[in-house]
XYZ file of C-alpha atoms in Angstrom:
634
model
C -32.390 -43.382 -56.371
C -29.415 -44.646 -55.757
C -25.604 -44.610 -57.584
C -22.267 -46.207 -57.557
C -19.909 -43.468 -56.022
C -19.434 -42.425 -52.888
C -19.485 -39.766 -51.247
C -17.282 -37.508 -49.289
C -19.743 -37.039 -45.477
C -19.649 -34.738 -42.622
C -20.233 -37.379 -39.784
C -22.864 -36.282 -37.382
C -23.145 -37.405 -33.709
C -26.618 -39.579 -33.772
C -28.430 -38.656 -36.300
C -25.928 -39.315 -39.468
C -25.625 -37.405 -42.427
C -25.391 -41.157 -44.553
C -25.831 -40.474 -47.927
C -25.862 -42.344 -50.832
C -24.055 -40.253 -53.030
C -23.455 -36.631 -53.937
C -22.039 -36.036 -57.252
C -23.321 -36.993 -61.275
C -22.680 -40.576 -62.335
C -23.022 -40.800 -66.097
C -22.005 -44.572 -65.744
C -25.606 -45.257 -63.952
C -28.048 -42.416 -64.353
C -28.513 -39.105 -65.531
C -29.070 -37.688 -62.466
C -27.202 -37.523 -59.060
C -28.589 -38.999 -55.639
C -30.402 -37.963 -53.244
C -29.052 -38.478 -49.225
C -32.558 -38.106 -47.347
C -30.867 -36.138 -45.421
C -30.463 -32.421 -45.424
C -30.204 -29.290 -43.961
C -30.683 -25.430 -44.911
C -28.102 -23.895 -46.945
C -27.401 -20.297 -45.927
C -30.449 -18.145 -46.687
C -32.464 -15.656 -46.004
C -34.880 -16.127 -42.188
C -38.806 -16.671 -43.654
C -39.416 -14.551 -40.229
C -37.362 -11.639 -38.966
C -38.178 -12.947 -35.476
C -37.084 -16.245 -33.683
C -40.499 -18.809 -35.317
C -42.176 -21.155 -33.102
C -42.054 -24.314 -34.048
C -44.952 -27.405 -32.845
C -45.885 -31.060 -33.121
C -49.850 -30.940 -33.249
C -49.385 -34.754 -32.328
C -49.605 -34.254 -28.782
C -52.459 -32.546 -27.926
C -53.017 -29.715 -25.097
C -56.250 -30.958 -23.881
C -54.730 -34.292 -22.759
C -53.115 -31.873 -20.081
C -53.402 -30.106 -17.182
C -54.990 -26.690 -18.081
C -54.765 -24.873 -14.997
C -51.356 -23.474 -12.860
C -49.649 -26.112 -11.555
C -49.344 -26.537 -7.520
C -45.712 -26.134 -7.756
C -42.672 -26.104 -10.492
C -39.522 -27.320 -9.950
C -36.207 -26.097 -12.265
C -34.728 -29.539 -12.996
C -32.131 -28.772 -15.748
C -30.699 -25.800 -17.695
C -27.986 -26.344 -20.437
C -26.551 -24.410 -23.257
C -25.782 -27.352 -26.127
C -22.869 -26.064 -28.079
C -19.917 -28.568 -28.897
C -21.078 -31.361 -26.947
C -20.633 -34.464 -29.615
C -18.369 -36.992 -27.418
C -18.839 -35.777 -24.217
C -20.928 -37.229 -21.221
C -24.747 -36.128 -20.460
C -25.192 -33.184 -18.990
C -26.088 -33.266 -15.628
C -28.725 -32.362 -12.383
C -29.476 -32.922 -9.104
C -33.383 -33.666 -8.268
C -34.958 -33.797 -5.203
C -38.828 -34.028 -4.605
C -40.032 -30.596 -3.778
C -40.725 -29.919 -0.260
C -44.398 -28.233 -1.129
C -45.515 -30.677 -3.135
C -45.065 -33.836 -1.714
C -46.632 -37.281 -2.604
C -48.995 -38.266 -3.837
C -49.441 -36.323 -7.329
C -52.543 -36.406 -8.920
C -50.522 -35.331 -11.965
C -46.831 -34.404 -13.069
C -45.823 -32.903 -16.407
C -42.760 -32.721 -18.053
C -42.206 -29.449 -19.454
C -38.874 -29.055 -22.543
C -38.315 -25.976 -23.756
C -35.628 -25.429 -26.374
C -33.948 -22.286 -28.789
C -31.317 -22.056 -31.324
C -30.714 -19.602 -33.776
C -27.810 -20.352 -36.736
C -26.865 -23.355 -38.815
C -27.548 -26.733 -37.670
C -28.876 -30.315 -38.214
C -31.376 -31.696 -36.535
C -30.218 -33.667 -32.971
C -31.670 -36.957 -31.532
C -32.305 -36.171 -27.435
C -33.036 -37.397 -24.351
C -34.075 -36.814 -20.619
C -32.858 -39.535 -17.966
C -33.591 -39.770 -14.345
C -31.471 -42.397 -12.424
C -31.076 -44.149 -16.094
C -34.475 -44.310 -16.376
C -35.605 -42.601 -19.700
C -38.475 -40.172 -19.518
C -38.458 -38.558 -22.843
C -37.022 -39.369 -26.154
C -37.177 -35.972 -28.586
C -35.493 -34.324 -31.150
C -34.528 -31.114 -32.730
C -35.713 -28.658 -35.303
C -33.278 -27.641 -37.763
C -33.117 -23.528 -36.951
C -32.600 -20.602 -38.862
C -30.630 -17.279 -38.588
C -33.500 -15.920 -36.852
C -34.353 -18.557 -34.200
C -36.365 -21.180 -33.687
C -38.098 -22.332 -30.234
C -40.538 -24.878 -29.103
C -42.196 -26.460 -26.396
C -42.551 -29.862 -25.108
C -45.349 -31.014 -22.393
C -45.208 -34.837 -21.585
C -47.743 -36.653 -18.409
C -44.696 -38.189 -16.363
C -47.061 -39.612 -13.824
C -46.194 -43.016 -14.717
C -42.857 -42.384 -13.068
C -43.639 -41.877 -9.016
C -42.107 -43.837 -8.248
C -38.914 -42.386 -9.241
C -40.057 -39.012 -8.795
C -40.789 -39.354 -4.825
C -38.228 -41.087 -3.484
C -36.842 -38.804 -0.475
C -32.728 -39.685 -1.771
C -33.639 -37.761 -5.199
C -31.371 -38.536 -7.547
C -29.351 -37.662 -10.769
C -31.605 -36.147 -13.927
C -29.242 -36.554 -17.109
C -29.968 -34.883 -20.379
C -28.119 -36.238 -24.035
C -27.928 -33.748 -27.011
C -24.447 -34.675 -29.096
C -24.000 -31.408 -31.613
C -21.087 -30.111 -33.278
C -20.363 -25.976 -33.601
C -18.218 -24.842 -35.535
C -17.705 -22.400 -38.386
C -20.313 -24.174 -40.336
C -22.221 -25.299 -37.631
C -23.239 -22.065 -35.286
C -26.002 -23.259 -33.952
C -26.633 -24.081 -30.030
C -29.430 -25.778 -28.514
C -30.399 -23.927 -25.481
C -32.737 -26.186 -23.135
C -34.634 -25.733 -19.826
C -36.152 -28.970 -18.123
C -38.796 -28.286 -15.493
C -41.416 -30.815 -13.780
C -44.982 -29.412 -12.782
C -46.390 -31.072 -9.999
C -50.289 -30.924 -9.547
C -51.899 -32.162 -6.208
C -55.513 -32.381 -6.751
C -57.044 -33.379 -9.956
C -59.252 -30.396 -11.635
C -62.750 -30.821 -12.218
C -63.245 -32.589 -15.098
C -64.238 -31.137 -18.597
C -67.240 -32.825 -20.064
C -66.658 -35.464 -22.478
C -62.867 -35.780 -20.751
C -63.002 -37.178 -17.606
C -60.793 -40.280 -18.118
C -57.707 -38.306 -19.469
C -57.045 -37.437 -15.624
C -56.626 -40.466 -14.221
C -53.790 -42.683 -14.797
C -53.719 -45.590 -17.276
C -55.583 -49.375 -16.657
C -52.711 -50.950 -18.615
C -49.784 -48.551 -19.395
C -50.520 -48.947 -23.091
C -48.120 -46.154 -24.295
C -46.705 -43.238 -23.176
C -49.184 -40.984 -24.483
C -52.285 -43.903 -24.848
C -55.327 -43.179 -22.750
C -56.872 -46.480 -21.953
C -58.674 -44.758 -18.785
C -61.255 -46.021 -16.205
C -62.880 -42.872 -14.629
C -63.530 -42.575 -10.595
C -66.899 -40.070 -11.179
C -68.591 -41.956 -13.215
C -69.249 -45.890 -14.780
C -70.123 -45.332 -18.503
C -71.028 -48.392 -20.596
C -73.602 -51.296 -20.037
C -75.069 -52.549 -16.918
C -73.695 -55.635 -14.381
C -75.722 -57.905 -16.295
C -75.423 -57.147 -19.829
C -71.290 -56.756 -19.261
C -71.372 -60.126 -17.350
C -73.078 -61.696 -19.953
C -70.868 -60.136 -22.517
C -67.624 -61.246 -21.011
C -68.984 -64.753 -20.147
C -69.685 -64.929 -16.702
C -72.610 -66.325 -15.068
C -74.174 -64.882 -12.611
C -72.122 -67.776 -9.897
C -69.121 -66.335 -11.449
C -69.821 -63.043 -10.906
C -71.120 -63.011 -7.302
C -67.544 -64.850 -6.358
C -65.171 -62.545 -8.113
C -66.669 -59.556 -6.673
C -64.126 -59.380 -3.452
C -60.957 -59.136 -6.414
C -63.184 -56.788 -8.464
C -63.486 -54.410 -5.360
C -59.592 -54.898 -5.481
C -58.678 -54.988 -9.274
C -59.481 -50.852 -10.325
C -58.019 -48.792 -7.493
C -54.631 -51.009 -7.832
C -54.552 -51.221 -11.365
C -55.256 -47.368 -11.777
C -52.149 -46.426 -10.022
C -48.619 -46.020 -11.476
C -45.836 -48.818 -10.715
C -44.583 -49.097 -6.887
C -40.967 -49.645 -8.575
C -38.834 -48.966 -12.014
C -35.943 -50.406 -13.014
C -33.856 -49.090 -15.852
C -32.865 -51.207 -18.681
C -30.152 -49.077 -19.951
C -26.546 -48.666 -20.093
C -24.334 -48.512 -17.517
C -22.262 -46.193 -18.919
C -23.485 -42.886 -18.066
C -20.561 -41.111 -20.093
C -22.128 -42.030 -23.587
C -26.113 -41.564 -22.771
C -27.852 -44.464 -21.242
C -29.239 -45.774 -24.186
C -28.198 -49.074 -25.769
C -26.543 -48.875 -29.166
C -27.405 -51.702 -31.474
C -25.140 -52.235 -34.592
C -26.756 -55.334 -35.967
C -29.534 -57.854 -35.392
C -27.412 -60.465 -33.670
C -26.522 -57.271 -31.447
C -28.951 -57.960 -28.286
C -28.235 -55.995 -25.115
C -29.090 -56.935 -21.790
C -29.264 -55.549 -18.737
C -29.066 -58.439 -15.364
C -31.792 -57.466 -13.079
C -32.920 -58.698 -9.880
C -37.183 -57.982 -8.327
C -38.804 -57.786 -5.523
C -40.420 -61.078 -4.302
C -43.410 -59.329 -4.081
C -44.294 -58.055 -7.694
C -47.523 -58.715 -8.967
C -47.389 -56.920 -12.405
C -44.744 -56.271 -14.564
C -44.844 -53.761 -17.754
C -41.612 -53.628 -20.057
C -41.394 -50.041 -21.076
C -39.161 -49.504 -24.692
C -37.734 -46.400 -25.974
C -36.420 -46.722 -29.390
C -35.153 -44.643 -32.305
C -33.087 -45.220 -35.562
C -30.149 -43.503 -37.309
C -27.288 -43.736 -39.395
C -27.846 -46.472 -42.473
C -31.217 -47.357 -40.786
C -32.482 -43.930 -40.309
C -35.311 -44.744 -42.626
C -35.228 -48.416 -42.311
C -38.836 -48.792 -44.201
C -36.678 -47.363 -47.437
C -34.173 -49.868 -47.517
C -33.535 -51.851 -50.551
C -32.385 -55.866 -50.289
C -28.484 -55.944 -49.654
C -29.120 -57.996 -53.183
C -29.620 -54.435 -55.185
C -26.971 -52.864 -53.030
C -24.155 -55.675 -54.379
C -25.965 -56.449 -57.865
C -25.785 -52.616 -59.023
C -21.980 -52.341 -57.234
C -23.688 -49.420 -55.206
C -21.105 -48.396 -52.214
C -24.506 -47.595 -49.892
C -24.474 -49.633 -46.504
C -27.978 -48.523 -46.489
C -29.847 -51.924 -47.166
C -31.091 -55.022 -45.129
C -34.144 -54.673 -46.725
C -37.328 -52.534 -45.441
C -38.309 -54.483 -42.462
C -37.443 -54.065 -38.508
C -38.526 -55.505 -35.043
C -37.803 -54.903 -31.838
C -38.599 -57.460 -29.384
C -37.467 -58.630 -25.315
C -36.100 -61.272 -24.284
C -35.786 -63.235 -20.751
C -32.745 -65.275 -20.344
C -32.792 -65.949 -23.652
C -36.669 -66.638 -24.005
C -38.779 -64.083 -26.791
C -41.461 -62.217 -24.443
C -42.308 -59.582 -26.684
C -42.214 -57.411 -29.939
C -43.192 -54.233 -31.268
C -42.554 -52.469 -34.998
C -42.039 -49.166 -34.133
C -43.527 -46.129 -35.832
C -41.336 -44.223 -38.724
C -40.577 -41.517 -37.097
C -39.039 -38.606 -39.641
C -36.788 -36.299 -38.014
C -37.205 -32.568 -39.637
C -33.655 -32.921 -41.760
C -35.451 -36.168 -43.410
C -37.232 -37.087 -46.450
C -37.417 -33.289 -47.050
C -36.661 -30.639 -44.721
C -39.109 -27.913 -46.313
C -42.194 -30.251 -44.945
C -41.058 -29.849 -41.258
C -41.093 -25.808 -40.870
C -42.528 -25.163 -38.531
C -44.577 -28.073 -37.813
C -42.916 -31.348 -37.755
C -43.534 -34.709 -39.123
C -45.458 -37.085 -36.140
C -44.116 -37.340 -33.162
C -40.446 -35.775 -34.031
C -40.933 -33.951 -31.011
C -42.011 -36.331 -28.151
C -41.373 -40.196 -29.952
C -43.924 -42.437 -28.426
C -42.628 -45.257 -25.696
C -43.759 -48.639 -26.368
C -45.246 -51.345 -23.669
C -45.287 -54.970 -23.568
C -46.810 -56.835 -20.757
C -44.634 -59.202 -18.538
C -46.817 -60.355 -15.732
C -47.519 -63.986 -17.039
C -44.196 -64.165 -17.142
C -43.311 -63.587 -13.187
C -43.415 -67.190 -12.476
C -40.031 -67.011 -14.294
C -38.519 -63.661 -12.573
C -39.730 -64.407 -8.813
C -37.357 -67.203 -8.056
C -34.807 -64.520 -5.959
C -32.070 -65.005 -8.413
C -31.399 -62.338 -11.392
C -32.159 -62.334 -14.738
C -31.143 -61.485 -18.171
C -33.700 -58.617 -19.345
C -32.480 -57.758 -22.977
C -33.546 -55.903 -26.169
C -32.752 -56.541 -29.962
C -33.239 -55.390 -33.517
C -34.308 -58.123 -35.785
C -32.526 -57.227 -39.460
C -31.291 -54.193 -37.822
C -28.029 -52.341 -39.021
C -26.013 -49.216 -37.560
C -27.444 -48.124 -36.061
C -30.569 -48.025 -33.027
C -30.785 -45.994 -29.777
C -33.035 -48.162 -27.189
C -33.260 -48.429 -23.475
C -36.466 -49.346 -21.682
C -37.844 -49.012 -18.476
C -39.727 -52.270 -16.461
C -42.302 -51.031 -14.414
C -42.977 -53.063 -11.155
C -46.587 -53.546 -8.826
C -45.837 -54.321 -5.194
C -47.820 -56.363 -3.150
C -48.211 -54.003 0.039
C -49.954 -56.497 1.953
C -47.052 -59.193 1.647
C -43.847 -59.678 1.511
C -43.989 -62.149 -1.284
C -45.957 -63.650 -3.669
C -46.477 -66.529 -6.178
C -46.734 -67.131 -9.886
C -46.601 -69.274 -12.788
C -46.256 -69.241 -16.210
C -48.881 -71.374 -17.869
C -48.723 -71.194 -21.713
C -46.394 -69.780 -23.356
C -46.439 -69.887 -27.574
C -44.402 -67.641 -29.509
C -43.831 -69.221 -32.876
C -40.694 -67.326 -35.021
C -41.766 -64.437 -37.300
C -43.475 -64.851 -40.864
C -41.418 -63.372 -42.996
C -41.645 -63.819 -47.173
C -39.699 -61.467 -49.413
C -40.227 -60.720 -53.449
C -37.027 -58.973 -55.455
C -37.853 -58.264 -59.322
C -34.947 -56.297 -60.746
C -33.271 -55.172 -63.721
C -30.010 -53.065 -62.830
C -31.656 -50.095 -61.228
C -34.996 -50.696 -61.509
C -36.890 -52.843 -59.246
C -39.375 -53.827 -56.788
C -39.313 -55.459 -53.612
C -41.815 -56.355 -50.999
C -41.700 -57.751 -47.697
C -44.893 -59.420 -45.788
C -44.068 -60.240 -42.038
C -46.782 -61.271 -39.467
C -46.068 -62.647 -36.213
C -48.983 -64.089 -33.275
C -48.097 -65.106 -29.727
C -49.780 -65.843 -26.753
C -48.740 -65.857 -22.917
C -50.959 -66.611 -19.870
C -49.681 -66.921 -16.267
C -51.120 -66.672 -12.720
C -50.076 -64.473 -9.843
C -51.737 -65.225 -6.295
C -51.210 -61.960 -4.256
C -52.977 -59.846 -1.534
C -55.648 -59.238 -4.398
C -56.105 -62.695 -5.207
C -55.082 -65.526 -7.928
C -55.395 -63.771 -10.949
C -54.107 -64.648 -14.433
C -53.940 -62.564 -17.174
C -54.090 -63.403 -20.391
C -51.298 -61.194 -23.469
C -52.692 -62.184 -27.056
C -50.396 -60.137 -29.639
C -51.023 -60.556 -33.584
C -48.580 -58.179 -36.128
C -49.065 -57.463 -39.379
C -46.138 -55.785 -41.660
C -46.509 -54.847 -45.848
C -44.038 -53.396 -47.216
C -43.103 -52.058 -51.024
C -40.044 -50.270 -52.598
C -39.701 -49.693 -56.073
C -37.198 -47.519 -58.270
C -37.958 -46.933 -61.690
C -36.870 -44.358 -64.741
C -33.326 -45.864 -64.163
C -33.913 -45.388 -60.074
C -34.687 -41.395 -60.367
C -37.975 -42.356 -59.259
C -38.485 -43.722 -55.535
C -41.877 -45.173 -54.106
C -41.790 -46.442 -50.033
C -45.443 -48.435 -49.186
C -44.969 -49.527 -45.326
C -48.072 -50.756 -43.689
C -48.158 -51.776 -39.688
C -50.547 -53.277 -37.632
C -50.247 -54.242 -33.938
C -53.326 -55.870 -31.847
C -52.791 -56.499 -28.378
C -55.232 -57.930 -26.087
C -55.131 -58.068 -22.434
C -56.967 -60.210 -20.260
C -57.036 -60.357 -16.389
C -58.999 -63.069 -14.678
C -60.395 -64.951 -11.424
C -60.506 -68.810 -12.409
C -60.959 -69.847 -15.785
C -63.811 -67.331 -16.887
C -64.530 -64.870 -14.362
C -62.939 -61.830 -16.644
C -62.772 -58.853 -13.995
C -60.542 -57.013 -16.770
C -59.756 -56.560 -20.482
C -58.544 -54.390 -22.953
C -57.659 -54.314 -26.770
C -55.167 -51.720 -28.367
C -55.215 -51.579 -31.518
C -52.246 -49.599 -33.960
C -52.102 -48.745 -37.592
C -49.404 -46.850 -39.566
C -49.382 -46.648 -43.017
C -46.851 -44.840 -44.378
C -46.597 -43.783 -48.475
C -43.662 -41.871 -49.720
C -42.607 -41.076 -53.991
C -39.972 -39.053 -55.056
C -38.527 -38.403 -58.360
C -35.286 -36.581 -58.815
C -33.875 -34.652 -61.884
C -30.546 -33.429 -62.775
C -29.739 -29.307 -62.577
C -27.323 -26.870 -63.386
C -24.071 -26.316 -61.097
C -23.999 -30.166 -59.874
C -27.530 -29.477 -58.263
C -30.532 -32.126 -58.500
C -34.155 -31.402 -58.137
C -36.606 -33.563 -56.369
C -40.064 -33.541 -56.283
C -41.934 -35.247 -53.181
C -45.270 -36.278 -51.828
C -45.966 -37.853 -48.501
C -48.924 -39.172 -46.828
C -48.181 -40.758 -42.836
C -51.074 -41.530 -40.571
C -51.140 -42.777 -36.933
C -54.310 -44.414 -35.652
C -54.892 -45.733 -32.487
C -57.980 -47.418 -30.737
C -58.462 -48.584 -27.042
C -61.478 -50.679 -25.601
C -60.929 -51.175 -21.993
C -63.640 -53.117 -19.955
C -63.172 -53.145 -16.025
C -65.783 -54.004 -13.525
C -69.125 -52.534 -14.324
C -67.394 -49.477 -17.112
C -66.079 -49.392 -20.468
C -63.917 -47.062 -21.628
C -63.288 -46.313 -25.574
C -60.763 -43.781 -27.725
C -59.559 -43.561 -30.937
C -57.067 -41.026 -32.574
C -56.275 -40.515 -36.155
C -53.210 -38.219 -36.796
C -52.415 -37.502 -40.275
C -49.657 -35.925 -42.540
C -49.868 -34.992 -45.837
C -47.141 -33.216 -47.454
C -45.748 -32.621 -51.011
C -43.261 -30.032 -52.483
C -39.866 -29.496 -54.680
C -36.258 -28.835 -53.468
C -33.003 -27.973 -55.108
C -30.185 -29.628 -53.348
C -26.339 -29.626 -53.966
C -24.859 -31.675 -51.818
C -26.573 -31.989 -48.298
C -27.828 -28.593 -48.839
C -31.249 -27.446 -49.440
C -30.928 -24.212 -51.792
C -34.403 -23.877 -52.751
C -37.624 -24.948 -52.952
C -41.547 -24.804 -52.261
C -43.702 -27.325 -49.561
C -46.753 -27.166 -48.332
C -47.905 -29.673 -45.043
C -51.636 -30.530 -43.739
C -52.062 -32.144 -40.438
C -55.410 -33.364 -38.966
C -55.731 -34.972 -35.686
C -58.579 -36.533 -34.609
C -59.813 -37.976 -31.435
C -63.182 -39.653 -30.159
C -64.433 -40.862 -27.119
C -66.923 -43.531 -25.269
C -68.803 -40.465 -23.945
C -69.682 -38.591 -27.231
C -66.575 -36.200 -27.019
C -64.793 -35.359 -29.967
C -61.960 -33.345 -30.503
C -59.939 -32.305 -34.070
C -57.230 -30.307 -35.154
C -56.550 -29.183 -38.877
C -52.833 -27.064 -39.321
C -51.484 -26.215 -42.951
C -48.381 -24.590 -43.684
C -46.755 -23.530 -46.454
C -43.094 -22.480 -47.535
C -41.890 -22.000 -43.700
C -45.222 -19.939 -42.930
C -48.184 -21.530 -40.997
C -51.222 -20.604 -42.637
C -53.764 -21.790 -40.448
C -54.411 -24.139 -36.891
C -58.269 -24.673 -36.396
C -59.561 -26.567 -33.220
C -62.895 -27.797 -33.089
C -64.138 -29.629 -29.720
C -67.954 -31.095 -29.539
């Protein structure tokens, strides 16, 4: 719902309060309107001691089980009144029993707070170079805690240079007499040598990525074992004759041990201002940043890393009404632009790439009572998205730099993003040579519907977007070309009816990306398909209360499903993971407040495997309290 007047805010470093309104206007609806954003009012703690809080979206299995070889302190800090100030700051060094190679290295975030606070957008840097993108729970009087395991392995090659460098840590928060509550973080990295024997049923989750699909993806070739069909059923399947095959097999030899390691080289995309995090800040769609880079002559892959998160009026982006209802209904909202965003890469100018990036709901949002004490999908560790640059090295290995940048399309104020371009060196030469051969990246679909009557009305958005890139690279390994096919798919629906007390959000995404790396014109020695869906179904109907107070009433459903085919050599490779929220429940809200209410949150996660192995997770919690967290593994 939304109103005419507006109200009187408590800005917030990052993540904004930006409401709509606060207080009763009789001129438009019976009811005031809700901010979709909240915190606790003073209350009683559920829990007389300090409550764990978790985010069953990122698994423990996917881990390291056993003690790590070594663990070194990286960063300790005490948040308090930090909004305004600079990062706070560590030195690193690689530690001296450990030393490279790592078979794995985990990032391990532990955080406390105990008081009154909103929730906090955060993130850990090291040389500019993001490694994790978080945020906070909102705490109580009692305390809250959690804990945060990320695989860093991807980033070696940061993590074993001999100069160290600079780790860097952003958490703007305000304390004050209202505010008491500090964030107290510790930052360690857990370095593991050898790899452990494997589990059954989990032998690619230790072995590092074919194709850097996400941060958290696990399209995995395992070293014990090929799984899948034999030479000449795959062959046939991927096209090759048996000519083909025989003179590919020198780059095959090649392709799985180089394309199982992490990158040789990352460069940040970032800021250069340290003193204000090293994320970008986007204000509007025709705000692209760029960063001027210059690579090695001797790259042979290239994968564009993006970290990305919303706030202020496009906190919940796939809510926004047209700027038409904003101006037609005289509502004093900047939250509008409609309910659709992209983020895509350029090149000097030249679209390479594009992602819609999951709705992530930070545990103030949509309402707070779902997200104690296990938050809504990946609140706690927000995934990392990866496009694929290699066709397009023909352009970047000419010795002279380049204009990397990163944009919002109908983004408003505003979006946090930085990225990271990960680099493969040719060790065997000092340079190498490429080409981009087709490039076609028509501009997004996009076709929007508006049907209103003052504040009732429905809008929906349909965006789709295909594009196709193909270059060559002849290195040590050979001439290979690979092959980026991308297709999106975007739905989206929001409708206010019963005078716009009643709120309905439909968002559907789908991404497809298929990779292809070749020898000549058919002899595929690599390929893999990713496939994402995130549907997303909010409704929310708000009533007027006693004492300037407004009830709303709530249900939720958000799933995350992923799927990964990857075929290399002889071996295939398949996962797929379903994560699921549903959520529904009542709150009683005067002004940003929460003063009462009832919610009750299921979570199942679900993951499957080429070799039979299945794995699931079930959590429920009700009214602050978790009731239950089964695990079942066959």
């Amino acid at each position: 719902m939304m109103c005419r007047s507006k109200p009187t805010s408590l800005l917030l470093p990052l993540v904004f309060i930006s409401a709509l309104c606060t207080h009763f206007s009789t001129r438009v609806s019976a009811t005031p309107c809700p901010t979709e954003r909240y915190r606790f009012a003073p209350r009683a703690p559920r829990a007389a001691e300090p409550q764990e809080f978790l985010d069953p979206t990122g698994p423990d299995f996917l881990l390291p089980q056993r003690p790590p070889s070594c663990s070194l302190p990286l960063l300790r800090h005490d948040f308090g009144d930090t909004y305004g100030r600079p990062p706070a700051t560590a030195a690193y060094a690689p530690p001296p029993g450990c030393p490279a190679p790592w078979a794995r290295v985990v990032l391990d975030l532990s955080v406390a707070c105990a008081g009154e606070q909103y929730d906090r957008i955060a993130a850990v840097w090291l040389d500019g170079a993001e490694l994790l993108r978080t945020s906070t729970a909102e705490p109580s009087e009692s305390g809250v805690f959690w804990r945060v395991r990320k695989d860093i392995t991807r980033y070696a090659a940061l993590l074993r240079r001999e100069e160290g460098g600079v780790a860097s840590m952003m958490l703007e928060n305000i304390v004050n007499d209202v505010f008491t509550g500090v964030y107290h973080v510790n930052v360690s990295l857990d370095f593991y040598m050898k790899e452990e024997e494997p589990t059954p049923g989990l032998e690619s989750q230790y072995h590092p990525q074919l194709m850097l699909r996400t941060s958290k993806g696990a399209s995995l070739i395992p070293n014990k074992r090929i799984l899948g069909e034999s030479k000449p059923q795959l062959e046939q399947k991927l096209g090759l004759s048996s000519s083909e095959a025989d003179i590919s097999t020198g780059a095959k030899a090649k392709v799985p041990s180089l394309y199982r390691e992490p990158a040789d080289m990352i460069i940040p995309i970032s800021s250069n201002d340290s003193q204000t995090g090293f994320w970008f800040r986007i204000q509007n769609e025709s705000d692209v940043h760029f960063k001027r880079i210059q690579i090695p002559k001797n790259a042979y892959r290239a994968v564009l890393e993006i970290y990305v998160s919303y706030h202020s009026n496009d906190e919940f982006w796939y809510s926004n009404p047209p700027n038409s209802y904003i101006q037609q209904n005289n509502l004093t909202t900047e939250r509008g632009n409609g309910s659709f965003r992209e983020v895509y890469a350029k090149i000097d100018g030249r679209f390479v790439g594009s992602i819609v990036p999951f709705p992530v709901i930070f545990t103030g949002g949509i309402n707070p009572l779902f997200w104690e004490p296990v938050v809504a999908l990946g609140a706690f560790d927000l995934p990392s998205y990866n496009l694929d640059l290699t066709p397009f090295l023909g352009l970047l290995l000419d010795g002279r730099p380049h204009d990397l940048g990163i944009g919002v399309t109908d983004g408003i104020a505003f979006w946090l993003v930085d990225a990271n371009l990960h680099l493969w060196l040719d060790s065997q030469s000092s340079y190498v040579t490429a080409r981009l051969l087709h490039y076609q990246a028509p501009k997004i679909s996009i076709s929007r519907r508006s049907i209103s009557h003052r504040l009732n009305g429905t809008f929906t958005i349909g965006a789709g977007r295909k594009s196709y890139f193909s270059g060559w690279v002849n290195s040590s390994i050979g001439n290979l070309t690979t092959d980026v096919n991308f297709k999106l798919k975007f739905k989206s629906l929001v409708g206010f009816t019963d005078n716009g007390n009643r709120k309905e959000v439909q968002m559907k995404a789908k991404l497809k990306t298929g990779v292809q790396i070749k020898e000549g014109p058919k002899a595929i020695l690599a390929q893999g398909s990713y496939k994402f869906k995130y549907p997303l179904l909010i409704v929310s109907s708000t009533l007027p209360a006693e004492n300037n107070t407004y009830r709303m009433t709530t249900n939720l459903s958000h799933i995350l499903s992923e799927q990964t085919l990857v075929m290399l050599d002889r071996g295939r490779t398949y996962n797929s993971i379903t994560d699921q929220q549903k959520a529904d429940g009542w709150m009683l809200v005067q002004d940003h407040s929460v003063l009462a209410g009832s919610a009750a949150t299921l979570q199942t996660y679900q993951y499957r495997d080429h070799t039979g192995f299945s794995y699931s997770r079930r959590v429920t919690a009700e009214d602050g309290l978790l009731l239950s967290d089964n695990t079942t593994v066959f």
